[in-house]
mmCIF file of C-alpha atoms in Angstrom:
data_model
loop_
_atom_site.group_PDB
_atom_site.id
_atom_site.type_symbol
_atom_site.label_atom_id
_atom_site.label_comp_id
_atom_site.label_asym_id
_atom_site.label_seq_id
_atom_site.Cartn_x
_atom_site.Cartn_y
_atom_site.Cartn_z
ATOM 1 C CA GLN A 17 122.316 75.129 99.391
ATOM 2 C CA VAL A 18 121.956 78.772 98.749
ATOM 3 C CA GLN A 19 122.879 81.253 101.478
ATOM 4 C CA LEU A 20 122.797 85.001 101.249
ATOM 5 C CA ALA A 21 124.311 87.525 103.734
ATOM 6 C CA GLU A 22 123.636 91.260 103.470
ATOM 7 C CA SER A 23 125.709 93.962 105.025
ATOM 8 C CA GLY A 24 126.137 97.721 104.701
ATOM 9 C CA GLY A 25 122.962 99.179 106.203
ATOM 10 C CA GLY A 26 123.044 101.990 108.562
ATOM 11 C CA SER A 27 121.650 105.402 109.384
ATOM 12 C CA VAL A 28 121.996 108.445 107.140
ATOM 13 C CA ALA A 29 120.292 111.911 106.626
ATOM 14 C CA THR A 30 118.023 112.652 103.565
ATOM 15 C CA GLY A 31 120.237 112.955 100.495
ATOM 16 C CA GLY A 32 122.809 110.655 101.875
ATOM 17 C CA SER A 33 124.112 107.401 100.325
ATOM 18 C CA LEU A 34 124.741 103.818 101.356
ATOM 19 C CA ARG A 35 125.928 100.785 99.515
ATOM 20 C CA LEU A 36 124.463 97.498 100.415
ATOM 21 C CA SER A 37 126.516 94.215 99.795
ATOM 22 C CA CYS A 38 125.157 90.761 99.357
ATOM 23 C CA ALA A 39 127.460 87.747 99.637
ATOM 24 C CA PRO A 40 125.905 84.616 98.160
ATOM 25 C CA SER A 41 127.127 81.087 98.412
ATOM 26 C CA GLY A 42 125.796 78.136 96.381
ATOM 27 C CA PHE A 43 124.454 80.537 93.738
ATOM 28 C CA THR A 44 125.880 82.824 91.012
ATOM 29 C CA LEU A 45 123.963 85.231 88.819
ATOM 30 C CA LEU A 46 123.738 82.625 86.135
ATOM 31 C CA SER A 47 121.881 80.325 88.506
ATOM 32 C CA GLY A 48 118.718 82.142 88.199
ATOM 33 C CA CYS A 49 117.249 85.460 89.385
ATOM 34 C CA MET A 50 118.595 87.752 91.966
ATOM 35 C CA GLY A 51 116.786 90.637 93.642
ATOM 36 C CA TRP A 52 116.924 93.342 96.285
ATOM 37 C CA PHE A 53 113.746 93.833 98.199
ATOM 38 C CA ARG A 54 112.843 95.971 101.311
ATOM 39 C CA GLN A 55 110.073 95.841 103.912
ATOM 40 C CA ALA A 56 109.131 98.683 106.135
ATOM 41 C CA PRO A 57 107.202 98.172 109.298
ATOM 42 C CA GLY A 58 103.617 97.365 108.652
ATOM 43 C CA LYS A 59 104.078 97.121 104.879
ATOM 44 C CA GLU A 60 104.440 94.433 102.406
ATOM 45 C CA ARG A 61 107.773 93.378 101.061
ATOM 46 C CA GLU A 62 108.495 95.457 98.050
ATOM 47 C CA GLY A 63 110.890 94.607 95.023
ATOM 48 C CA VAL A 64 113.594 97.287 94.661
ATOM 49 C CA PHE A 65 115.702 95.623 91.832
ATOM 50 C CA GLY A 66 115.773 92.301 90.093
ATOM 51 C CA VAL A 67 117.976 90.637 87.329
ATOM 52 C CA PHE A 68 118.023 87.539 85.262
ATOM 53 C CA ALA A 69 121.530 87.606 83.962
ATOM 54 C CA ARG A 70 121.063 84.884 81.384
ATOM 55 C CA SER A 71 118.879 87.174 79.311
ATOM 56 C CA GLY A 72 120.291 90.544 80.496
ATOM 57 C CA SER A 73 116.886 91.414 82.003
ATOM 58 C CA GLU A 74 116.864 93.759 84.870
ATOM 59 C CA GLU A 75 114.257 95.988 86.500
ATOM 60 C CA TYR A 76 114.289 98.778 89.073
ATOM 61 C CA ALA A 77 111.195 99.702 90.935
ATOM 62 C CA ASP A 78 109.829 103.177 89.815
ATOM 63 C CA THR A 79 110.450 104.537 93.358
ATOM 64 C CA VAL A 80 114.177 104.003 93.018
ATOM 65 C CA LYS A 81 115.058 104.512 89.431
ATOM 66 C CA GLY A 82 117.856 107.037 88.892
ATOM 67 C CA ARG A 83 118.899 106.907 92.636
ATOM 68 C CA PHE A 84 119.795 103.074 93.086
ATOM 69 C CA THR A 85 122.193 101.223 91.097
ATOM 70 C CA PHE A 86 123.084 97.375 91.018
ATOM 71 C CA SER A 87 126.522 96.207 90.432
ATOM 72 C CA GLN A 88 128.439 92.988 90.916
ATOM 73 C CA ASP A 89 131.912 91.719 91.539
ATOM 74 C CA ASN A 90 132.316 88.486 89.674
ATOM 75 C CA THR A 91 135.758 87.839 91.126
ATOM 76 C CA GLU A 92 134.351 87.821 94.597
ATOM 77 C CA ASN A 93 130.788 86.789 93.710
ATOM 78 C CA ARG A 94 129.399 89.664 95.614
ATOM 79 C CA TRP A 95 126.422 91.908 94.742
ATOM 80 C CA TYR A 96 126.000 95.472 95.586
ATOM 81 C CA LEU A 97 123.180 98.027 95.688
ATOM 82 C CA GLN A 98 124.403 101.661 95.556
ATOM 83 C CA MET A 99 121.651 103.974 96.993
ATOM 84 C CA ASN A 100 122.047 107.699 96.432
ATOM 85 C CA ASN A 101 119.902 110.620 97.259
ATOM 86 C CA LEU A 102 118.184 108.544 99.994
ATOM 87 C CA LYS A 103 114.803 109.714 101.299
ATOM 88 C CA PRO A 104 112.898 108.944 104.521
ATOM 89 C CA GLU A 105 110.579 106.642 102.679
ATOM 90 C CA ASP A 106 113.524 104.464 101.877
ATOM 91 C CA THR A 107 113.719 103.490 105.450
ATOM 92 C CA ALA A 108 113.218 99.714 105.659
ATOM 93 C CA MET A 109 114.897 96.339 106.127
ATOM 94 C CA TYR A 110 116.694 95.410 102.916
ATOM 95 C CA PHE A 111 117.103 91.843 101.773
ATOM 96 C CA CYS A 112 118.846 90.219 98.850
ATOM 97 C CA ALA A 113 117.135 87.211 97.392
ATOM 98 C CA ALA A 114 117.890 84.537 94.938
ATOM 99 C CA ALA A 115 115.621 82.171 92.831
ATOM 100 C CA THR A 116 116.744 79.027 91.145
ATOM 101 C CA SER A 117 113.412 78.608 89.361
ATOM 102 C CA TRP A 118 113.425 80.742 86.370
ATOM 103 C CA SER A 119 109.768 81.568 86.674
ATOM 104 C CA CYS A 120 111.026 84.628 88.196
ATOM 105 C CA ARG A 121 112.538 86.016 84.922
ATOM 106 C CA HIS A 122 109.076 87.431 83.914
ATOM 107 C CA ASP A 123 108.333 89.150 87.152
ATOM 108 C CA LEU A 124 111.683 90.172 88.746
ATOM 109 C CA LEU A 125 110.185 92.128 91.443
ATOM 110 C CA ASN A 126 107.741 89.629 92.733
ATOM 111 C CA ALA A 127 108.910 88.529 96.189
ATOM 112 C CA ASN A 128 106.868 85.420 96.106
ATOM 113 C CA LEU A 129 108.878 83.968 93.177
ATOM 114 C CA TYR A 130 112.155 84.083 95.239
ATOM 115 C CA ALA A 131 112.994 81.069 97.642
ATOM 116 C CA ASN A 132 116.210 82.115 99.091
ATOM 117 C CA TRP A 133 116.651 85.089 101.362
ATOM 118 C CA GLY A 134 119.271 86.683 103.574
ATOM 119 C CA GLN A 135 118.659 87.941 107.057
ATOM 120 C CA GLY A 136 118.387 91.606 105.929
ATOM 121 C CA THR A 137 120.235 94.783 106.814
ATOM 122 C CA GLN A 138 118.457 97.899 108.092
ATOM 123 C CA VAL A 139 118.453 101.201 106.388
ATOM 124 C CA THR A 140 117.235 104.277 108.214
ATOM 125 C CA VAL A 141 117.026 107.644 106.411
ATOM 126 C CA SER A 142 116.320 110.639 108.703
ATOM 127 C CA SER A 143 114.590 113.754 107.584
#
């Protein structure tokens, strides 16, 4: 059974930084796809980052390129999303997600292709 737990959210001013963490169990990056998503009130869930480690494929949303960076700690099987130069429009609930079905590898930022989700962590960026 795949379980995911996010942490690291918080409130920062514009231009600040946060590092989100995702602790998976029952899943490693070689199991399928992993993604970071976010959802703001009244908006659809949006893909921020996705990776299919078996092929080395990864993708960032255009809105976060150059500001957000994914990393992993293989020793502890933990994933991170470093978020720099945060903007008010980055305010959202952030989720990590995992997919064991490899169909996600062709559309890494499509939330519908991910079956396993964490509870989310809130990020609030004030202007």
